[in-house]
Coordinates of N, CA, C and O and ligand atoms in Angstrom, one line a residue:
V248 N 63.4 4.9 -137.6 CA 62.4 6.2 -137.9 C 61.3 5.7 -137.4 O 60.7 4.6 -138.0
G249 N 60.5 6.3 -136.8 CA 59.1 5.8 -136.3 C 57.8 6.9 -136.5 O 58.4 7.8 -136.9
A250 N 56.6 6.6 -137.0 CA 55.1 7.5 -136.6 C 55.6 8.1 -135.3 O 55.5 7.4 -134.4
L251 N 55.0 9.3 -135.5 CA 54.5 10.2 -134.1 C 53.2 9.4 -133.7 O 52.4 8.6 -134.0
R252 N 53.0 9.7 -131.9 CA 51.6 9.1 -131.5 C 50.4 9.8 -132.4 O 51.1 11.2 -131.6
A253 N 50.0 9.3 -131.9 CA 48.3 10.2 -132.7 C 48.2 11.2 -131.5 O 47.4 12.2 -131.4
G254 N 47.9 10.7 -130.1 CA 47.4 10.9 -129.2 C 48.2 12.7 -128.6 O 47.7 13.7 -128.6
D255 N 49.5 12.5 -128.7 CA 50.5 14.1 -128.5 C 51.5 13.7 -129.1 O 51.9 15.1 -128.7
G256 N 51.6 13.6 -130.5 CA 52.5 13.5 -131.4 C 53.6 13.6 -130.6 O 55.0 14.2 -131.4
K257 N 53.9 12.8 -130.0 CA 55.5 12.5 -129.1 C 56.3 11.5 -130.3 O 54.9 10.8 -130.7
G258 N 57.5 10.9 -130.6 CA 58.1 9.8 -130.6 C 58.2 9.1 -130.0 O 58.0 9.1 -128.9
R259 N 58.5 8.3 -130.5 CA 59.3 7.0 -129.4 C 60.4 6.7 -130.2 O 61.0 6.7 -131.3
H260 N 61.3 6.4 -129.3 CA 62.8 6.0 -129.6 C 62.2 4.0 -130.9 O 62.1 3.3 -129.8
T261 N 62.9 4.3 -131.8 CA 62.7 3.6 -132.7 C 63.8 2.3 -132.4 O 64.0 1.4 -132.7
T262 N 65.2 2.2 -131.9 CA 66.7 1.9 -132.1 C 66.7 1.1 -130.8 O 66.4 1.6 -130.1
T263 N 66.5 -0.4 -131.4 CA 66.3 -0.9 -129.9 C 67.4 -2.5 -130.2 O 68.3 -2.7 -129.0
H264 N 68.5 -2.2 -131.5 CA 69.2 -2.9 -131.2 C 70.4 -2.1 -131.9 O 70.1 -0.8 -132.5
R265 N 71.7 -2.4 -131.5 CA 73.2 -1.9 -132.6 C 72.9 -2.3 -133.2 O 73.2 -3.1 -133.7
E266 N 73.1 -1.5 -134.6 CA 73.3 -1.5 -136.1 C 75.1 -0.9 -136.4 O 75.0 -0.1 -136.7
L267 N 75.6 -1.6 -137.3 CA 76.4 -0.5 -137.8 C 76.7 -0.2 -139.1 O 76.1 -1.8 -140.0
I268 N 76.4 0.6 -140.5 CA 75.9 1.3 -141.9 C 76.7 1.1 -142.6 O 76.8 2.2 -142.1
P269 N 77.3 1.0 -142.8 CA 78.2 1.5 -144.1 C 77.3 2.1 -145.4 O 76.9 1.8 -145.8
L270 N 78.2 3.3 -145.3 CA 77.8 4.7 -146.3 C 78.0 4.4 -147.5 O 79.6 3.9 -148.0
P271 N 77.6 4.8 -149.1 CA 78.4 4.6 -150.0 C 79.8 5.2 -150.3 O 80.9 5.0 -150.3
N272 N 80.2 6.6 -149.0 CA 81.3 7.7 -149.2 C 82.2 6.8 -148.3 O 83.5 7.4 -148.0
G273 N 82.4 5.3 -147.5 CA 83.4 4.6 -147.3 C 82.9 5.2 -145.9 O 83.4 4.0 -145.1
A274 N 82.2 6.1 -144.9 CA 81.6 6.3 -143.6 C 80.8 5.2 -143.1 O 80.1 4.3 -143.4
L275 N 81.1 4.5 -141.5 CA 80.5 3.5 -141.1 C 79.3 4.4 -139.9 O 80.3 5.4 -139.3
V276 N 78.3 4.1 -139.7 CA 77.4 5.3 -139.0 C 76.8 3.8 -138.1 O 76.2 2.7 -138.4
I277 N 77.5 4.2 -136.6 CA 76.1 3.4 -135.7 C 75.1 3.9 -134.9 O 75.4 5.0 -134.6
D278 N 74.6 2.7 -134.8 CA 73.5 3.1 -134.8 C 73.0 2.3 -133.2 O 72.6 1.3 -133.2
T279 N 72.9 3.7 -132.0 CA 72.7 2.4 -130.7 C 71.7 2.4 -129.9 O 71.4 4.3 -130.4
P280 N 71.1 2.2 -129.5 CA 69.7 3.1 -128.1 C 70.6 3.3 -127.5 O 70.0 3.1 -126.4
G281 N 71.6 4.4 -127.1 CA 72.1 5.1 -126.3 C 71.5 5.4 -125.1 O 71.2 5.6 -123.9
L282 N 69.9 6.1 -125.5 CA 68.8 6.6 -124.5 C 68.6 5.9 -123.0 O 67.9 6.3 -122.8
R283 N 69.0 4.4 -124.2 CA 68.0 3.3 -122.6 C 68.3 3.8 -121.2 O 67.6 3.9 -120.6
E284 N 69.6 4.5 -121.4 CA 70.2 4.6 -120.3 C 69.3 5.6 -119.2 O 69.7 5.3 -118.0
L285 N 69.5 6.5 -119.9 CA 68.6 7.9 -119.4 C 68.0 7.8 -118.7 O 67.3 8.1 -117.2
Q286 N 66.6 6.9 -119.0 CA 65.6 6.4 -118.5 C 66.2 6.2 -117.0 O 65.0 6.5 -116.0
L287 N 66.7 4.9 -117.1 CA 67.4 4.5 -115.9 C 68.0 5.7 -115.0 O 67.2 6.0 -113.3
W288 N 68.6 6.3 -115.0 CA 68.6 8.0 -114.5 C 67.8 8.7 -113.9 O 67.5 8.7 -113.0
G289 N 66.8 8.6 -115.3 CA 65.4 9.3 -115.0 C 65.0 8.4 -113.4 O 64.3 9.8 -112.7
E290 N 64.3 7.7 -113.5 CA 64.0 6.5 -112.5 C 64.8 7.0 -111.2 O 63.9 6.6 -110.4
E291 N 65.7 6.6 -111.2 CA 66.8 7.1 -110.3 C 65.8 9.0 -109.2 O 66.2 8.7 -108.3
E292 N 66.2 9.6 -110.7 CA 65.8 11.1 -110.0 C 64.6 11.0 -109.3 O 64.1 11.8 -108.0
A293 N 63.6 10.2 -109.7 CA 62.1 10.4 -109.5 C 62.1 9.5 -107.7 O 61.3 10.0 -107.2
L294 N 63.2 8.4 -107.7 CA 63.1 8.0 -106.4 C 63.5 9.5 -105.2 O 62.8 9.7 -104.7
S295 N 64.3 10.2 -105.8 CA 64.9 11.2 -104.6 C 63.7 11.8 -104.9 O 63.5 12.9 -103.6
T296 N 63.3 12.5 -105.8 CA 62.0 13.5 -106.4 C 60.7 12.8 -104.5 O 60.4 14.1 -103.6
S297 N 60.1 11.5 -104.7 CA 59.0 11.2 -104.2 C 59.7 10.9 -102.5 O 58.4 10.9 -101.7
F298 N 61.1 10.8 -102.5 CA 61.6 11.3 -101.3 C 62.4 12.5 -100.6 O 63.4 11.9 -99.9
A299 N 61.9 13.3 -101.1 CA 62.8 14.6 -100.5 C 63.2 14.7 -99.1 O 64.5 15.3 -99.1
E300 N 62.4 14.2 -98.2 CA 62.8 14.4 -97.0 C 63.3 13.4 -96.3 O 64.8 14.0 -96.1
I301 N 63.9 12.1 -97.3 CA 64.7 11.3 -96.4 C 66.0 12.0 -97.5 O 67.2 11.5 -97.2
E302 N 65.7 12.2 -98.3 CA 67.0 13.4 -99.1 C 67.6 13.8 -98.6 O 69.7 14.2 -98.0
R303 N 66.6 15.1 -97.7 CA 67.5 15.6 -96.7 C 67.7 15.7 -95.7 O 68.9 15.9 -95.3
F304 N 67.7 14.6 -95.0 CA 68.5 13.8 -93.7 C 69.6 13.4 -94.4 O 70.0 13.2 -93.2
S305 N 69.4 12.8 -95.2 CA 70.6 12.3 -95.7 C 72.3 13.0 -96.1 O 73.2 12.5 -96.1
A306 N 71.3 14.1 -96.6 CA 72.4 14.9 -96.3 C 73.4 15.1 -94.6 O 74.7 15.7 -95.1
D307 N 72.8 14.4 -93.9 CA 74.0 14.4 -92.8 C 74.7 13.3 -92.5 O 75.2 13.2 -91.1
C308 N 74.1 12.2 -93.3 CA 74.8 11.1 -93.0 C 75.7 11.3 -93.3 O 76.7 12.1 -94.2
R309 N 76.6 10.2 -92.2 CA 78.2 10.7 -92.3 C 79.4 10.0 -93.4 O 80.0 10.5 -94.2
F310 N 78.6 9.3 -94.0 CA 78.6 8.4 -95.2 C 77.8 8.9 -96.3 O 77.1 9.3 -96.5
R311 N 78.5 9.6 -97.7 CA 77.9 9.9 -98.8 C 76.8 9.3 -99.5 O 75.9 9.5 -100.1
D312 N 76.9 7.9 -99.7 CA 77.2 7.0 -100.1 C 76.0 5.5 -99.2 O 75.6 4.7 -99.9
C313 N 75.3 6.5 -98.6 CA 75.2 5.7 -97.2 C 73.6 4.9 -97.3 O 73.3 5.7 -98.1
T314 N 73.4 4.0 -97.3 CA 72.1 3.1 -97.5 C 71.3 3.3 -96.9 O 70.0 2.4 -96.9
H315 N 71.7 3.8 -95.7 CA 70.5 4.1 -94.5 C 70.4 2.6 -93.9 O 68.6 2.2 -93.6
E316 N 70.7 1.9 -94.0 CA 70.6 0.4 -93.3 C 71.3 0.3 -91.8 O 70.5 0.3 -91.1
R317 N 72.5 0.4 -92.1 CA 73.5 0.0 -91.0 C 74.4 1.1 -90.4 O 75.2 0.4 -89.9
E318 N 75.2 1.6 -91.3 CA 76.0 2.0 -91.5 C 75.8 2.9 -90.1 O 74.9 3.6 -89.8
P319 N 77.0 3.5 -89.5 CA 77.6 4.7 -88.5 C 77.5 5.7 -88.7 O 77.5 5.8 -89.8
G320 N 76.6 6.3 -88.2 CA 76.6 7.8 -88.2 C 75.3 8.0 -89.2 O 75.1 8.9 -90.1
C321 N 74.3 7.8 -89.1 CA 73.6 7.1 -90.2 C 71.9 8.6 -89.7 O 71.4 8.3 -89.0
A322 N 72.1 9.8 -90.4 CA 71.2 10.6 -89.9 C 69.7 10.2 -90.5 O 68.7 11.0 -89.5
V323 N 69.7 9.0 -92.0 CA 68.0 9.6 -91.3 C 67.9 8.5 -90.4 O 66.2 8.4 -90.2
R324 N 68.3 6.9 -90.0 CA 68.2 6.1 -89.2 C 67.7 6.9 -88.1 O 66.9 6.8 -86.8
S325 N 68.6 7.8 -88.0 CA 68.7 8.7 -86.4 C 67.0 9.5 -86.5 O 66.7 10.0 -85.7
A326 N 66.3 10.1 -87.5 CA 65.4 11.0 -87.7 C 64.5 10.0 -87.6 O 63.3 10.3 -86.7
V327 N 64.2 8.4 -88.0 CA 63.2 8.1 -87.7 C 63.3 7.4 -86.3 O 62.2 7.8 -85.5
A328 N 64.6 7.5 -85.4 CA 64.7 7.4 -84.2 C 64.3 8.0 -83.3 O 63.0 7.8 -82.3
E329 N 64.0 9.8 -83.9 CA 63.8 10.8 -83.1 C 62.6 10.9 -83.5 O 61.8 12.2 -82.7
G330 N 62.0 10.3 -84.0 CA 60.1 10.3 -84.5 C 60.3 11.5 -85.6 O 58.6 11.8 -85.8
K331 N 61.6 12.2 -86.6 CA 61.1 13.4 -87.5 C 60.8 12.6 -88.7 O 60.5 13.2 -89.3
L332 N 60.9 11.2 -89.0 CA 60.7 10.5 -89.8 C 60.0 9.2 -89.8 O 60.5 8.1 -88.7
A333 N 58.4 8.7 -90.3 CA 58.0 7.2 -90.2 C 59.1 6.6 -90.5 O 59.4 6.9 -91.9
A334 N 59.0 5.5 -89.8 CA 59.4 4.1 -90.2 C 59.0 3.6 -91.4 O 60.3 3.1 -92.1
A335 N 58.2 3.6 -91.9 CA 57.3 2.8 -92.9 C 58.0 4.0 -94.3 O 58.1 3.3 -95.1
R336 N 58.2 5.2 -94.3 CA 58.4 5.6 -95.1 C 60.1 5.4 -95.7 O 60.1 5.2 -96.9
L337 N 60.9 5.1 -94.6 CA 62.3 4.2 -95.0 C 62.3 3.2 -95.4 O 63.0 3.5 -96.4
E338 N 61.6 2.6 -94.9 CA 60.8 1.3 -95.4 C 61.0 1.3 -96.9 O 61.5 0.2 -98.1
S339 N 59.7 2.0 -97.2 CA 59.0 2.5 -98.7 C 60.4 2.6 -99.7 O 60.1 2.1 -101.3
Y340 N 61.0 3.5 -99.1 CA 62.1 3.8 -99.9 C 62.9 3.2 -100.2 O 63.5 2.9 -101.3
Q341 N 63.6 2.0 -99.4 CA 64.6 1.3 -99.4 C 64.1 -0.1 -100.4 O 64.5 -0.8 -101.3
R342 N 63.2 -0.2 -100.0 CA 62.4 -1.3 -100.5 C 62.7 -0.6 -102.5 O 62.9 -2.4 -103.3
Q343 N 62.2 0.8 -102.4 CA 61.8 1.1 -104.2 C 63.6 0.9 -104.6 O 63.5 0.8 -105.8
R344 N 64.5 1.3 -103.8 CA 65.6 1.5 -103.8 C 66.3 0.4 -104.0 O 67.0 0.4 -105.5
R345 N 65.9 -1.1 -103.5 CA 66.6 -2.2 -103.9 C 66.0 -2.7 -105.1 O 66.7 -3.4 -106.3
E346 N 64.5 -2.8 -105.4 CA 64.2 -2.4 -106.6 C 64.9 -2.2 -107.9 O 65.1 -2.8 -109.2
L347 N 65.0 -0.9 -107.8 CA 65.8 0.3 -108.7 C 67.6 -0.4 -109.2 O 67.8 -1.0 -110.0
R348 N 67.6 -1.1 -108.1 CA 69.5 -1.8 -108.4 C 69.2 -2.6 -108.7 O 70.1 -2.9 -110.0
H349 N 68.1 -3.8 -108.3 CA 68.6 -4.9 -109.1 C 67.9 -4.6 -110.7 O 68.4 -5.5 -111.2
L350 N 67.0 -3.6 -111.1 CA 67.0 -3.2 -112.1 C 68.2 -2.7 -113.1 O 68.4 -2.9 -113.9
E351 N 69.2 -2.1 -112.4 CA 70.4 -1.3 -113.1 C 71.5 -2.9 -113.3 O 72.0 -2.7 -114.1
V352 N 71.3 -3.6 -111.8 CA 72.4 -5.3 -112.6 C 71.7 -5.4 -113.4 O 72.9 -6.2 -114.3
R353 N 71.0 -5.7 -113.9 CA 70.1 -6.7 -115.0 C 70.8 -6.0 -115.9 O 70.6 -6.7 -116.8
N354 N 70.1 -4.4 -116.0 CA 70.2 -3.2 -117.1 C 72.3 -4.1 -117.4 O 72.0 -4.2 -118.7
T355 N 72.8 -3.7 -116.7 CA 74.0 -4.0 -116.8 C 74.7 -4.9 -116.7 O 75.6 -5.0 -118.5
H356 N 74.2 -6.0 -116.6 CA 74.3 -8.0 -117.7 C 74.1 -7.3 -118.8 O 74.7 -8.1 -119.6
H357 N 72.9 -7.0 -119.5 CA 72.1 -7.0 -120.1 C 72.8 -6.4 -121.3 O 73.2 -6.6 -122.6
Q358 N 73.4 -5.2 -120.9 CA 74.2 -4.5 -121.8 C 75.6 -4.8 -122.4 O 75.8 -5.0 -123.8
R359 N 76.1 -5.8 -121.3 CA 77.6 -5.7 -121.2 C 77.4 -6.9 -122.8 O 78.3 -6.7 -123.2
A360 N 76.1 -7.6 -122.6 CA 76.3 -9.0 -123.1 C 75.7 -8.6 -124.3 O 76.4 -9.3 -125.4
E361 N 75.4 -7.5 -124.3 CA 75.0 -6.6 -126.0 C 75.9 -6.1 -127.1 O 75.9 -6.3 -127.7
E362 N 76.9 -5.3 -125.9 CA 78.1 -5.1 -126.2 C 79.3 -6.1 -127.2 O 79.6 -5.4 -127.7
R363 N 79.0 -7.1 -126.5 CA 80.2 -8.2 -127.1 C 79.5 -8.8 -128.0 O 80.6 -8.9 -129.1
R364 N 78.3 -8.9 -128.4 CA 77.7 -9.4 -129.4 C 78.1 -8.0 -130.8 O 78.1 -8.5 -131.5
F365 N 78.2 -7.0 -130.1 CA 78.0 -5.5 -131.0 C 79.4 -5.9 -131.3 O 79.5 -5.4 -132.8
D366 N 80.1 -5.9 -130.6 CA 81.9 -6.0 -130.8 C 82.0 -6.9 -132.1 O 82.8 -6.4 -133.1
K367 N 81.4 -7.6 -131.9 CA 81.4 -9.2 -132.9 C 81.0 -8.8 -133.9 O 81.8 -8.8 -135.1
H368 N 79.9 -8.2 -133.7 CA 79.2 -8.0 -135.1 C 80.0 -6.9 -135.9 O 80.2 -7.0 -137.4
V369 N 80.6 -5.5 -135.2 CA 81.4 -4.6 -136.0 C 82.9 -4.9 -136.5 O 82.9 -4.8 -137.7
Q370 N 83.2 -6.4 -135.5 CA 83.9 -6.8 -136.3 C 84.2 -7.2 -137.4 O 84.9 -7.3 -138.7
K371 N 83.1 -7.8 -137.5 CA 82.7 -8.8 -139.0 C 82.9 -8.1 -139.6 O 83.0 -8.7 -140.6
S372 N 81.5 -6.8 -139.8 CA 81.3 -6.1 -140.7 C 82.4 -5.4 -141.4 O 82.1 -5.4 -142.4
L373 N 83.3 -4.9 -140.4 CA 84.6 -4.0 -141.0 C 85.1 -5.4 -141.7 O 85.1 -4.7 -142.3
R374 N 85.6 -6.4 -141.5 CA 86.3 -7.1 -142.3 C 85.5 -7.5 -143.5 O 85.9 -7.4 -144.7
R375 N 84.4 -7.5 -143.5 CA 83.3 -7.6 -144.6 C 83.8 -6.5 -145.9 O 83.8 -6.4 -146.5
H376 N 83.5 -5.2 -144.8 CA 84.0 -4.5 -145.6 C 84.6 -4.5 -146.5 O 85.1 -3.7 -147.6
F377 N 85.7 -4.3 -145.8 CA 87.5 -3.9 -146.2 C 87.6 -4.8 -147.3 O 88.4 -4.7 -148.2
R378 N 86.8 -6.1 -146.8 CA 87.5 -7.1 -148.1 C 86.7 -6.9 -149.4 O 86.8 -7.0 -150.4
H379 N 85.2 -6.0 -149.5 CA 84.5 -6.1 -150.5 C 85.5 -4.9 -151.0 O 85.6 -4.5 -151.9
K380 N 86.1 -3.6 -150.2 CA 86.5 -3.2 -150.9 C 88.2 -2.9 -151.5 O 88.7 -1.5 -152.3
G381 N 88.6 -4.3 -151.2 CA 90.1 -4.9 -151.5 C 91.3 -4.1 -150.9 O 91.7 -4.2 -151.4
R382 N 91.0 -4.0 -149.5 CA 92.0 -3.8 -148.5 C 92.2 -4.9 -148.0 O 91.2 -5.8 -147.3
P383 N 93.4 -5.1 -146.9 CA 93.8 -6.4 -146.0 C 92.2 -6.7 -145.2 O 92.4 -5.8 -144.4
Ligands
ZN495 ZN1 71.7 6.9 -93.8

């Protein structure tokens, strides 16, 4: 929980690590910053929006997951060849997408390490919790 920003009254996600909180009634609450993943999807959406014409051409690519780099039947590269799309636009689209992928890979690695740490933490907490309660 955090204070609202004075400027626009918006809140900020304050959960930046995972935590296991045992409640007095025996229930366990997992506090997790799951919304950080949404942020990345949002960025990918922003890429599609700012390169809408590339998205339009890519609908005619032979492969649905076409990267418009060297796949056969790429409608985006054809559009460049036919002068319907500026080569510089495609280049900047690909540059931004590579940056996004790079970020995504880094995030995934980071997330896996965090999940492993969390699993260990949960196991330890559960053991402690049940030992305290007098169960095995
Ligand atoms: Zn393509």
